[in-house]
Short mmCIF file of C-alpha atoms in Angstrom, two decimals:
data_model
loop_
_atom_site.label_atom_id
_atom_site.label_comp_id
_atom_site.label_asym_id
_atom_site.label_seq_id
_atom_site.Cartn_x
_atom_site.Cartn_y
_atom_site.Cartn_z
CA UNK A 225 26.69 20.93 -29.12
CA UNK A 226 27.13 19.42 -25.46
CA UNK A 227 27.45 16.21 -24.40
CA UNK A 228 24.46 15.42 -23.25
CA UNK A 229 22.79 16.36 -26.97
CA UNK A 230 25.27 13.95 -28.62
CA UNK A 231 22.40 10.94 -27.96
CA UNK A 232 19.12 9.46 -29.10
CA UNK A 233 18.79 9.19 -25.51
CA UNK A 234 17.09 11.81 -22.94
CA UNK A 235 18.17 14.19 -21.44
CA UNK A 236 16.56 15.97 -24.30
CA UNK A 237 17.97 19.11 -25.09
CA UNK A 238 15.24 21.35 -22.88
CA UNK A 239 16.44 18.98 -19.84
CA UNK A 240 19.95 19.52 -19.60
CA UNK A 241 19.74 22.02 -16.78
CA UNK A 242 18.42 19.64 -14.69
CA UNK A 243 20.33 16.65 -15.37
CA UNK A 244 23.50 18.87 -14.86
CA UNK A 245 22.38 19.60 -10.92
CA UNK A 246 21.82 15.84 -10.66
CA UNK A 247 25.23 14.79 -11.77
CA UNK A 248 26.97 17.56 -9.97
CA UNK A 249 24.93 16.35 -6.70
CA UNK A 250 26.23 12.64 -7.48
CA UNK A 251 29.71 13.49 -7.77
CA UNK A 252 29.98 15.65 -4.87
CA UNK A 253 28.01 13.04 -2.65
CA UNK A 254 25.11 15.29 -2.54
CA UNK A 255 22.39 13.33 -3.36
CA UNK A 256 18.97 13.32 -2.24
CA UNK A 257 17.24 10.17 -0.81
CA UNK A 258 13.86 11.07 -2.53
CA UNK A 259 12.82 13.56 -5.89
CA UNK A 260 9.41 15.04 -6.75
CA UNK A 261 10.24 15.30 -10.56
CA UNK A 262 7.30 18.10 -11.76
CA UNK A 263 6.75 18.32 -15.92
CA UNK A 264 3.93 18.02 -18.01
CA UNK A 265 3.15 15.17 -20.18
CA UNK A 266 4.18 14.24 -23.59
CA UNK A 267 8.01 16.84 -22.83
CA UNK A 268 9.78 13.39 -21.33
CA UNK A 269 9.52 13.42 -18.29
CA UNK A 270 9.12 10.19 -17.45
CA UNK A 271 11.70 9.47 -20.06
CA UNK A 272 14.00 11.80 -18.27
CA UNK A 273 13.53 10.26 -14.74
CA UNK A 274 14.32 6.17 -16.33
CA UNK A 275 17.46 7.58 -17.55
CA UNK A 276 18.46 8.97 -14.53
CA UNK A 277 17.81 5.62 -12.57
CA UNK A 278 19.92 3.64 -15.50
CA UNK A 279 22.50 6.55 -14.20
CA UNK A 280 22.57 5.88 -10.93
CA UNK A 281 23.36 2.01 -11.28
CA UNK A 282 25.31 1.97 -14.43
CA UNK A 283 28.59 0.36 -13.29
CA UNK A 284 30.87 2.47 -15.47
CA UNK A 285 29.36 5.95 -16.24
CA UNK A 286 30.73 7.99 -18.64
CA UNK A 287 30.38 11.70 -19.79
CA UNK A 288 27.86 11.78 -17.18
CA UNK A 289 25.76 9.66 -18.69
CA UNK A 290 25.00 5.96 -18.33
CA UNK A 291 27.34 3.94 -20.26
CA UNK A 292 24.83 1.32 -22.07
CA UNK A 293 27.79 -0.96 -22.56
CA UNK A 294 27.75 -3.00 -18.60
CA UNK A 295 25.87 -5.61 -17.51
CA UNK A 296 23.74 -3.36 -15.40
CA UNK A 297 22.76 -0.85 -17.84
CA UNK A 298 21.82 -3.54 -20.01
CA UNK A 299 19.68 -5.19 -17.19
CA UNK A 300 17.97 -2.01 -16.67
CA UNK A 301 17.40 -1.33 -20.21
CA UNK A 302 15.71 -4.58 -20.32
CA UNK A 303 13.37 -3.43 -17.11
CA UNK A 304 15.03 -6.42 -15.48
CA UNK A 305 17.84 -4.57 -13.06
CA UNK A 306 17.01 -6.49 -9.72
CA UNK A 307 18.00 -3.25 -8.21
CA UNK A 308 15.32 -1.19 -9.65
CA UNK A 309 11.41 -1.10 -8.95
CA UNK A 310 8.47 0.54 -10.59
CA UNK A 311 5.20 1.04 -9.28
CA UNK A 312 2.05 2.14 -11.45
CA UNK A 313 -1.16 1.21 -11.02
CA UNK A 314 -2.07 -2.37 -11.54
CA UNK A 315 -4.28 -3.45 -14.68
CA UNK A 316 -7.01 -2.20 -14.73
CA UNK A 317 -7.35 0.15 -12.11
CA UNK A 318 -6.07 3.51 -11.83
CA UNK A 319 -5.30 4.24 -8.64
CA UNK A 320 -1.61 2.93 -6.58
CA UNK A 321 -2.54 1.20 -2.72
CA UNK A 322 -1.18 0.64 -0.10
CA UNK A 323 0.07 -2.85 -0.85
CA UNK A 324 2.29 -1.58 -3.86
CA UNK A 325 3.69 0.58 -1.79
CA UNK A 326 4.62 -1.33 1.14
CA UNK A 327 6.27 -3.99 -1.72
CA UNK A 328 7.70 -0.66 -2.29
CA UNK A 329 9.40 -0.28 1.17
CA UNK A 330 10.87 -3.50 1.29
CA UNK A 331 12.66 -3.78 -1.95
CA UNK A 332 14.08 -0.45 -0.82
CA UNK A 333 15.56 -2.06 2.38
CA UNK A 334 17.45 -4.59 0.54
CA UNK A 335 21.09 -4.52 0.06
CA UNK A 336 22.20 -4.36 -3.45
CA UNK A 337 22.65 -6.77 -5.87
CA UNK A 338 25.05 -4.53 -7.66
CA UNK A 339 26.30 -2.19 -5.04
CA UNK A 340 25.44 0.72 -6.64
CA UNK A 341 22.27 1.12 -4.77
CA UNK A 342 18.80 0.82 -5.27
CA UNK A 343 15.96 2.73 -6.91
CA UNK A 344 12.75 2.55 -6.82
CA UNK A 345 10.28 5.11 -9.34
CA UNK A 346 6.88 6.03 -9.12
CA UNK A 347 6.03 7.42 -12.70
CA UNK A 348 2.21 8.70 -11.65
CA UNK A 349 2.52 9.51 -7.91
CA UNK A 350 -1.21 11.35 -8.51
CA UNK A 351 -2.64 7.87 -8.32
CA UNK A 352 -1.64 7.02 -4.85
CA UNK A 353 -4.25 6.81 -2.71
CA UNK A 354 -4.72 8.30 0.63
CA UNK A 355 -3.85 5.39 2.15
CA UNK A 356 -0.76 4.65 -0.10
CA UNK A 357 -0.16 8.23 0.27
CA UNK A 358 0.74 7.68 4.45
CA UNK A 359 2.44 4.18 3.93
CA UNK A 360 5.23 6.13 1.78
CA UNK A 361 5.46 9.24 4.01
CA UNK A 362 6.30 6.52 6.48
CA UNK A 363 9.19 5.84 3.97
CA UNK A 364 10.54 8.67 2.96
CA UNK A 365 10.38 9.96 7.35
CA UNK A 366 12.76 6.93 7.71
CA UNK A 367 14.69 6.31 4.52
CA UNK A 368 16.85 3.14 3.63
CA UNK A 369 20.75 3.74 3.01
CA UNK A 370 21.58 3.46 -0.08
CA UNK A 371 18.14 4.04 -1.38
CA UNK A 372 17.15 6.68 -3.83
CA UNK A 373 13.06 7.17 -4.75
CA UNK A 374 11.89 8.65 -7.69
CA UNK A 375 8.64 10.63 -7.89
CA UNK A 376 7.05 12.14 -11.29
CA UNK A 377 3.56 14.46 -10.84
CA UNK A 378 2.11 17.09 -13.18
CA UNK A 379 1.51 19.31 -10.38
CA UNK A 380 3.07 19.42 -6.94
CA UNK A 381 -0.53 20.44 -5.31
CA UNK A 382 -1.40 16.76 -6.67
CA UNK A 383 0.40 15.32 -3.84
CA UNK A 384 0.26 15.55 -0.15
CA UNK A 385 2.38 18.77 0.97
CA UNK A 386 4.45 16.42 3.99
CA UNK A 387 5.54 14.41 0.82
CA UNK A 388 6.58 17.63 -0.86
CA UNK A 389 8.37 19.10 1.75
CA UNK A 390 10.37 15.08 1.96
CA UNK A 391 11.62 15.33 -1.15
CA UNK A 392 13.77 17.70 -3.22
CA UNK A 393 11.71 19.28 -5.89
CA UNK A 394 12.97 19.42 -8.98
CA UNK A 395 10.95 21.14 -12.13
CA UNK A 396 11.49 19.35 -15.28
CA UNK A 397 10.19 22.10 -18.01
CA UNK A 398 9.03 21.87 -21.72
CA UNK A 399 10.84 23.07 -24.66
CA UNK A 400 10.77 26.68 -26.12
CA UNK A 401 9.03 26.29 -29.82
CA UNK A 402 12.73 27.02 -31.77
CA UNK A 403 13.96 23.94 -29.54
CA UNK A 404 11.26 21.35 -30.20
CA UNK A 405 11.39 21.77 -34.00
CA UNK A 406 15.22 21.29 -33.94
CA UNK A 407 14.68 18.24 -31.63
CA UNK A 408 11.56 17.23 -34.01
CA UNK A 409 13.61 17.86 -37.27
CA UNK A 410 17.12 15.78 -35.98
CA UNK A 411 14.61 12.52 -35.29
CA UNK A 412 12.33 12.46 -37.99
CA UNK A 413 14.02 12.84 -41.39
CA UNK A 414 10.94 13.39 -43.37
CA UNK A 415 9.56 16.55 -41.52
CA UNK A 416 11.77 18.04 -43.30
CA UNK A 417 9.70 18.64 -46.36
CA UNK A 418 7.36 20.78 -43.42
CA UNK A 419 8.06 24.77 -42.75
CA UNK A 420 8.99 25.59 -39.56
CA UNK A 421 5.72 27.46 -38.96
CA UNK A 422 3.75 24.21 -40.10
CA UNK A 423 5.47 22.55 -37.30
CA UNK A 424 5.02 25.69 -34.88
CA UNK A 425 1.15 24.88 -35.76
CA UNK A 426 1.05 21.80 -35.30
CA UNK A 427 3.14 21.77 -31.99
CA UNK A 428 0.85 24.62 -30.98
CA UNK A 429 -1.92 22.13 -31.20
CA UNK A 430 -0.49 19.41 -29.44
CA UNK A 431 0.06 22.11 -26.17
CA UNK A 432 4.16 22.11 -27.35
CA UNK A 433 4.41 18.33 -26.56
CA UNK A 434 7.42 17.59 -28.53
CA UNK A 435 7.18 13.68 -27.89
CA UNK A 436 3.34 13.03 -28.57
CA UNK A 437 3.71 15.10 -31.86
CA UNK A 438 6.64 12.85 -32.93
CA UNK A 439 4.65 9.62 -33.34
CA UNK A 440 1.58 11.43 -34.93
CA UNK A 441 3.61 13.03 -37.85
CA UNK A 442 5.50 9.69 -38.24
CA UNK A 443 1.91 8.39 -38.48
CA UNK A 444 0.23 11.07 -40.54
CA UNK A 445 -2.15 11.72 -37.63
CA UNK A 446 -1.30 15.03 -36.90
CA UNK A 447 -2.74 17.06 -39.69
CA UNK A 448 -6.50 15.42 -38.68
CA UNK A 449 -5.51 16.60 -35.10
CA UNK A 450 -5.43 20.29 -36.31
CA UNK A 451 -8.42 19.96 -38.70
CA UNK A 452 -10.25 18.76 -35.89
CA UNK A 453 -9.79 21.18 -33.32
CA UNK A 454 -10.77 24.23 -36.10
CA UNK A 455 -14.22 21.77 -36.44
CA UNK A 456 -14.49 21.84 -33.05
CA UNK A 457 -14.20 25.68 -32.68
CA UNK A 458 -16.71 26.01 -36.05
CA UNK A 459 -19.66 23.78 -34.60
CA UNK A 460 -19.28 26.51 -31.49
CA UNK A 461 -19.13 29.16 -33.38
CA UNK A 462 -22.13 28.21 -35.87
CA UNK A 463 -20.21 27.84 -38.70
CA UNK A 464 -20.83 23.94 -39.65
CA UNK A 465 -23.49 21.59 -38.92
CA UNK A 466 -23.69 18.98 -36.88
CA UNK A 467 -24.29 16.15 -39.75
CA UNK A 468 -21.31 17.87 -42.00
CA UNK A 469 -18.99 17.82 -39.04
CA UNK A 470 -19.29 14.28 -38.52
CA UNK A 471 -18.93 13.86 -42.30
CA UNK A 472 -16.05 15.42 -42.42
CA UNK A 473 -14.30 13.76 -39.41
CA UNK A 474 -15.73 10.16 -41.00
CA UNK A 475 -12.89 11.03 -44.12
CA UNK A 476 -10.20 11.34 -41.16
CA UNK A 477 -11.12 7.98 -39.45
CA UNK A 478 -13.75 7.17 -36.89
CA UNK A 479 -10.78 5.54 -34.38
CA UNK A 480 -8.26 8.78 -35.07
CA UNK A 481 -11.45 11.04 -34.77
CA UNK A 482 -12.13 9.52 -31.16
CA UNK A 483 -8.66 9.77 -30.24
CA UNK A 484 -8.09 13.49 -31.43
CA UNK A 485 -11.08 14.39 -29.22
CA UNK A 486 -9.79 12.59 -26.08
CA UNK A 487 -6.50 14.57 -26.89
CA UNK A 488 -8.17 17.76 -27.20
CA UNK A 489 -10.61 17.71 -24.20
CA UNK A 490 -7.82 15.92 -21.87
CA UNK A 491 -5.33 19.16 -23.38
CA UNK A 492 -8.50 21.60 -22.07
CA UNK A 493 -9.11 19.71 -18.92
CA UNK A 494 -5.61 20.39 -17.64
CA UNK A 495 -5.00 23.39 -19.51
CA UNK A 496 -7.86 24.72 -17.09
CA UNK A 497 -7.20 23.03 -14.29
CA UNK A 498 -3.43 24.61 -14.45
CA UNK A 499 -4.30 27.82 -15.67
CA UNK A 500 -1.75 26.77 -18.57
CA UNK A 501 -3.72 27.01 -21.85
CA UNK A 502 -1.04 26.65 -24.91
CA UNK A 503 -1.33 28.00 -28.09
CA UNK A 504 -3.28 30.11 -29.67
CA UNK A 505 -6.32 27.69 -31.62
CA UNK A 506 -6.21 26.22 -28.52
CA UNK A 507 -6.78 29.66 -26.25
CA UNK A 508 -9.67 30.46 -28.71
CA UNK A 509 -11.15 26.81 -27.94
CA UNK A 510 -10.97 27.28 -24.57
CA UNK A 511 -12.23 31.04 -25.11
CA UNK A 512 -15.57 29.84 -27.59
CA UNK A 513 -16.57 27.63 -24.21
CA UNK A 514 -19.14 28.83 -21.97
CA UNK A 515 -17.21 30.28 -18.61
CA UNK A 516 -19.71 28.74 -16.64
CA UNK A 517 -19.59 24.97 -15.71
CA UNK A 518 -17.25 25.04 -18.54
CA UNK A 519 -14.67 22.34 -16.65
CA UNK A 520 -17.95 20.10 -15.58
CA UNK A 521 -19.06 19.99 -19.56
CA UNK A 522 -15.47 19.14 -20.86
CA UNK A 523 -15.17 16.51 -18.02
CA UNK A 524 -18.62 15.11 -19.53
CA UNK A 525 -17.66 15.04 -22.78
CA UNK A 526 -14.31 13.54 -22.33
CA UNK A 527 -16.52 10.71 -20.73
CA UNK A 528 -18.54 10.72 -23.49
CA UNK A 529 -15.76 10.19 -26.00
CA UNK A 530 -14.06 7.52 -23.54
CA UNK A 531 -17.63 5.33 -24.21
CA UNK A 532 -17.70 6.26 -27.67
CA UNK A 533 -13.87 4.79 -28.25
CA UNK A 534 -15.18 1.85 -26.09
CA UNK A 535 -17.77 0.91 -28.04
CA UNK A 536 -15.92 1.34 -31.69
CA UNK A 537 -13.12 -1.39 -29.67
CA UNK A 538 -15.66 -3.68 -28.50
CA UNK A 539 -17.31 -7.10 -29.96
CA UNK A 540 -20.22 -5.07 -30.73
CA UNK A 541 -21.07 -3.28 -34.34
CA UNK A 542 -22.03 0.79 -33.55
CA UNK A 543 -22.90 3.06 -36.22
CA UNK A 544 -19.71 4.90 -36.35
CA UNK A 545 -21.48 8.06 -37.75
CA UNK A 546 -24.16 8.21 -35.18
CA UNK A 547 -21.71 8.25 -32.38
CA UNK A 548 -20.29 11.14 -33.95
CA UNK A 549 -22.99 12.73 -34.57
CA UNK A 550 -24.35 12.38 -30.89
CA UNK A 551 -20.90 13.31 -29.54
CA UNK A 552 -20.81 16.71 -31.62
CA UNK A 553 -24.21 17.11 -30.83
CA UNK A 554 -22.86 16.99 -26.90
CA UNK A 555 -20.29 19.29 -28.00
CA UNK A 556 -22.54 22.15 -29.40
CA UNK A 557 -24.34 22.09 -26.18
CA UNK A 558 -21.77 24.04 -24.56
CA UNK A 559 -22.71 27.02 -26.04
CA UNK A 560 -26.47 26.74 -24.83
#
């Protein structure tokens, strides 16, 4: 076992490629000013890219790895390293402007508090907006000594192409299956009374998402997730109604119910978008879906299931079962 797989911490075993180029680059003075970090959700990437800032301003690395033992990797632990800055979208909106990213540009030209530099990440570059988008070309055209910027995106074509082509692209993949049960098995004792092929199916179903199948099993979530999905691909197929679908998915939980479907559309949604469908329950979803408009209907019924979770949240008192009922009812009508 390497180094880098004697920790809790990421890299994660599937990342250790990468992190090797990154180190190598820092020890031979190599390093970029900027990094497009490119991986899918729910495989740590965003994990991967706060470890790699903790990194670059730990005052006594080690292994090549932060130490966790200075006064600045315990700062940036903490998300209170003066030298580090990152910018999401603020509450409640979605999108990142131009104002967070001229903040941004001026905490970049700062001199360090702890002379190892500063960094600044931007976990979900896809929500800059056009506007925000130009205000950090500006940035990255004229870059700050001793600054380093870290981008994350599922997709380069999410970003404009003269940001691309300012920053060095680095592809942060997913595990193979063998890989993801080891990892799953090492950090959650009690999967061990599931077969590896229960754990290939249900990391099949979650699109081979290591880290968003870890908290569902330690939940119990996970075996509703699968259950659903089949229900899902029965009510298209004909082979359950409507009304004993939705009494079925009352015994896993209205609130887990909602949340499997948001899962499962948002898994379609980019598994079409991408071209990138994963595993095989999943394929045959996709498959059982009408090939025409089918993106437009699965964007409508996520939105449908986004109100539906809304609603079960709010002050107010729904009828849990009719809002699954209606929602199925949506579902079905992809195969008209």
């Amino acid at each position: 076992m390497s180094l880098f797989e004697q920790t809790s911490r990421p890299p994660w075993p599937w990342q250790e490629a990468v992190w090797r180029r990154l180190h190598e680059q820092k020890q031979s003075g190599a390093m970029a000013h900027a990094y497009l970090f490119i991986g899918d959700r729910g495989t740590g990437r965003t994990d991967f890219v706060r470890e790699f800032a903790n990194f670059l301003l730990c005052d006594d690395p080690e292994s090549g790895r932060a130490c966790y033992r200075c006064r600045s990797c315990r700062a940036g632990g903490a998300d209170h390293h003066p030298d580090l800055l990152s910018i999401l979208p603020e509450e409640g909106k979605k999108d990142i402007g131009v104002g967070q990213i001229r903040e941004l540009t001026e905490f970049l030209s700062l001199n360090s508090f702890s002379g190892s530099g500063r960094v600044a990440i931007i976990p979900q570059a896809e929500a800059l907006t056009l506007s925000a988008s130009n205000a950090l070309l500006k940035t990255l055209e004229e870059p700050a000594a001793g600054a380093t910027l870290l981008l994350t995106a599922y997709s380069p074509g999410s970003l404009l192409s003269t940001i691309r082509s300012r920053c060095q692209l680095l592809g942060l993949p997913g595990p193979d299956f063998d890989t993801a049960i080891a990892w799953l098995r090492e950090r959650l004792p009690d999967s061990h009374s599931i077969s590896d092929e229960r754990l290939r199916e249900l990391l099949e179903a979650y699109g081979n998402r290591p880290l968003e199948l870890a908290p569902a099993l330690s939940a119990g979530q996970a075996p509703g997730f699968v259950a659903l999905r089949k229900m899902l691909l029965d009510l298209l197929e004909g082979k359950i109604s409507i009304l004993r679908a939705a009494a079925e998915a009352a015994k896993i939980g209205e609130s887990e119910v909602f949340e499997h479907l948001s899962r499962v559309s948002t898994i379609l949604i980019r598994g079409l978008v991408n071209g990138d469908v994963r595993g095989a329950e999943t394929r045959a979803l996709a498959a059982a879906l009408p090939e025409s408009g089918e993106l437009g209907f699965l964007l409508e019924f996520h939105r449908q299931v986004t109100r539906a979770r809304k609603l079960l949240a709010g002050p107010g008192n729904p009828n849990p079962q009719l809002l699954l009922e209606s929602t199925f009812r949506l579902w079905v009508k992809a195969d008209l």
